[in-house]
Coordinates of N, CA and C in Angstrom, one line a residue:
M1 N 142.6 121.9 126.6 CA 143.3 122.8 127.5 C 144.7 122.3 127.8
A2 N 144.8 120.9 128.0 CA 146.1 120.4 128.3 C 147.1 120.5 127.1
K3 N 146.5 120.4 125.9 CA 147.3 120.6 124.7 C 147.9 122.0 124.6
K4 N 147.1 123.0 124.9 CA 147.6 124.4 124.9 C 148.7 124.6 125.9
S5 N 148.5 124.0 127.0 CA 149.5 124.2 128.1 C 150.8 123.5 127.7
S6 N 150.8 122.3 127.2 CA 152.1 121.6 126.8 C 152.7 122.3 125.6
S7 N 151.9 122.8 124.7 CA 152.4 123.5 123.5 C 153.1 124.8 124.0
F8 N 152.5 125.5 124.9 CA 153.1 126.8 125.5 C 154.4 126.5 126.1
C9 N 154.5 125.4 126.9 CA 155.7 125.0 127.6 C 156.8 124.7 126.6
L10 N 156.5 123.9 125.6 CA 157.5 123.6 124.6 C 158.0 124.8 123.9
S11 N 157.1 125.7 123.6 CA 157.5 127.0 122.9 C 158.4 127.8 123.8
A12 N 158.1 127.9 125.1 CA 158.9 128.6 126.0 C 160.3 128.0 126.2
I13 N 160.4 126.7 126.3 CA 161.7 126.0 126.4 C 162.5 126.3 125.2
F14 N 161.9 126.2 124.0 CA 162.6 126.4 122.7 C 163.2 127.8 122.7
L15 N 162.4 128.8 123.1 CA 162.9 130.2 123.1 C 164.0 130.4 124.1
V16 N 163.9 129.8 125.2 CA 165.0 129.9 126.2 C 166.3 129.3 125.7
L17 N 166.2 128.1 125.1 CA 167.4 127.5 124.5 C 168.0 128.3 123.4
L18 N 167.1 128.9 122.6 CA 167.6 129.7 121.5 C 168.3 131.0 122.0
L19 N 167.8 131.6 123.0 CA 168.5 132.7 123.6 C 169.8 132.4 124.2
V20 N 169.9 131.2 124.9 CA 171.1 130.8 125.5 C 172.2 130.5 124.4
A21 N 171.8 129.8 123.4 CA 172.7 129.5 122.3 C 173.2 130.8 121.6
N22 N 172.4 131.7 121.4 CA 172.8 133.0 120.8 C 173.8 133.8 121.7
T23 N 173.5 133.8 122.9 CA 174.4 134.5 123.9 C 175.8 133.9 123.9
G24 N 175.9 132.6 123.9 CA 177.2 131.9 123.8 C 177.9 132.2 122.6
M25 N 177.3 132.3 121.4 CA 177.9 132.5 120.2 C 178.5 133.9 120.1
V26 N 177.8 134.9 120.6 CA 178.2 136.3 120.6 C 179.5 136.4 121.4
R27 N 179.5 135.8 122.6 CA 180.7 135.9 123.4 C 181.9 135.3 122.7
E28 N 181.8 134.2 122.0 CA 183.0 133.6 121.3 C 183.5 134.6 120.3
V29 N 182.6 135.2 119.5 CA 183.0 136.0 118.4 C 183.6 137.3 118.9
D30 N 183.1 137.9 120.0 CA 183.6 139.2 120.5 C 185.1 139.1 120.9
G31 N 185.5 138.0 121.5 CA 186.8 137.8 122.0 C 187.7 137.0 121.1
A32 N 187.3 136.6 120.0 CA 188.1 135.8 119.1 C 189.2 136.5 118.4
L33 N 190.4 135.9 118.4 CA 191.5 136.4 117.6 C 191.9 135.5 116.5
C34 N 192.2 136.0 115.4 CA 192.6 135.3 114.2 C 194.1 135.4 114.0
E35 N 194.8 134.3 113.8 CA 196.2 134.3 113.6 C 196.5 134.5 112.1
K36 N 197.5 135.4 111.8 CA 197.9 135.7 110.5 C 199.4 135.9 110.5
P37 N 200.1 135.4 109.5 CA 201.6 135.6 109.4 C 201.8 137.1 109.3
S38 N 202.8 137.6 109.9 CA 203.2 139.0 109.9 C 203.5 139.4 108.4
L39 N 203.0 140.6 108.1 CA 203.3 141.1 106.7 C 204.6 142.0 106.7
T40 N 205.1 142.3 107.9 CA 206.3 143.2 108.0 C 207.5 142.5 108.6
W41 N 207.4 141.3 109.1 CA 208.5 140.6 109.6 C 209.3 139.9 108.5
S42 N 210.6 139.9 108.6 CA 211.5 139.2 107.6 C 212.4 138.3 108.3
G43 N 212.7 137.2 107.8 CA 213.6 136.2 108.4 C 213.0 135.4 109.5
N44 N 213.9 134.6 110.1 CA 213.4 133.7 111.2 C 213.0 134.5 112.4
C45 N 212.0 134.1 113.1 CA 211.5 134.8 114.3 C 212.1 134.0 115.5
R46 N 213.0 134.7 116.2 CA 213.6 134.1 117.4 C 213.2 134.7 118.7
N47 N 212.6 135.9 118.6 CA 212.3 136.7 119.8 C 210.8 137.1 119.8
T48 N 210.0 136.4 120.6 CA 208.6 136.6 120.6 C 208.3 138.1 121.1
Q49 N 209.1 138.6 122.0 CA 208.8 140.0 122.5 C 208.9 141.0 121.3
H50 N 209.9 140.8 120.5 CA 210.1 141.7 119.3 C 209.0 141.6 118.3
C51 N 208.6 140.3 118.1 CA 207.5 140.0 117.2 C 206.2 140.7 117.7
D52 N 206.0 140.5 119.0 CA 204.8 141.1 119.7 C 204.7 142.6 119.5
K53 N 205.9 143.3 119.8 CA 205.9 144.7 119.6 C 205.7 145.2 118.2
Q54 N 206.3 144.5 117.2 CA 206.2 144.8 115.8 C 204.7 144.6 115.3
C55 N 204.1 143.5 115.7 CA 202.7 143.3 115.3 C 201.8 144.4 115.9
Q56 N 202.0 144.8 117.1 CA 201.2 145.8 117.7 C 201.4 147.2 117.1
S57 N 202.7 147.6 116.9 CA 203.0 148.9 116.5 C 202.9 149.1 115.0
W58 N 203.3 148.1 114.2 CA 203.3 148.3 112.8 C 202.1 147.7 112.1
E59 N 201.4 146.7 112.7 CA 200.3 146.1 112.0 C 199.0 146.3 112.7
G60 N 199.0 146.9 113.9 CA 197.8 147.2 114.6 C 197.1 145.9 115.2
A61 N 197.9 144.9 115.4 CA 197.4 143.7 116.0 C 197.3 143.7 117.5
K62 N 196.5 142.8 118.1 CA 196.4 142.7 119.5 C 197.7 142.3 120.1
H63 N 198.3 141.3 119.5 CA 199.7 140.8 120.0 C 200.3 139.9 118.9
G64 N 201.5 139.5 119.1 CA 202.2 138.7 118.1 C 203.1 137.7 118.9
A65 N 203.5 136.6 118.2 CA 204.3 135.6 118.8 C 205.0 134.8 117.7
C66 N 206.2 134.2 118.1 CA 206.9 133.4 117.2 C 206.4 131.9 117.3
H67 N 206.2 131.3 116.1 CA 205.8 129.9 116.1 C 206.5 129.2 115.0
K68 N 206.8 127.9 115.2 CA 207.5 127.1 114.2 C 206.5 126.5 113.3
R69 N 206.4 126.9 112.0 CA 205.6 126.4 111.0 C 206.5 126.2 109.8
G70 N 207.2 125.1 109.8 CA 208.3 124.9 108.8 C 209.5 125.7 109.4
N71 N 209.6 127.0 109.2 CA 210.6 127.8 109.8 C 209.9 128.6 110.9
W72 N 210.8 129.2 111.7 CA 210.2 130.1 112.8 C 209.7 131.4 112.1
K73 N 208.4 131.7 112.3 CA 207.8 132.8 111.7 C 207.1 133.7 112.8
C74 N 206.9 134.9 112.5 CA 206.2 135.8 113.4 C 204.7 135.8 113.0
F75 N 203.8 135.6 113.9 CA 202.4 135.6 113.6 C 201.7 136.7 114.5
C76 N 200.9 137.4 113.8 CA 200.1 138.5 114.5 C 198.7 138.0 114.7
Y77 N 198.2 138.5 115.8 CA 196.8 138.1 116.2 C 195.9 139.3 116.2
H78 N 195.0 139.3 115.2 CA 194.0 140.4 115.0 C 192.6 139.9 115.5
A79 N 191.7 140.9 115.8 CA 190.3 140.6 116.0 C 189.7 140.0 114.8
C80 N 189.0 138.9 114.9 CA 188.4 138.3 113.7 C 187.3 139.2 113.1

């Protein structure tokens, strides 16, 4: 009888942990943004607001920003 009870408790704990782990993973993926170099920007990126507007209107991204990666480039942020 005690063996069935402890086995049931361990199974219940395992299922609860599994559900909690899955819930956390879904939240991260839903809100995740992936950074990609802009396909439409040319030259050095000096104005983040212009980069942001171009990424949104021309490339359908959530937003954009200038970052220095060697040279200053415009990066667009899309849903992963």
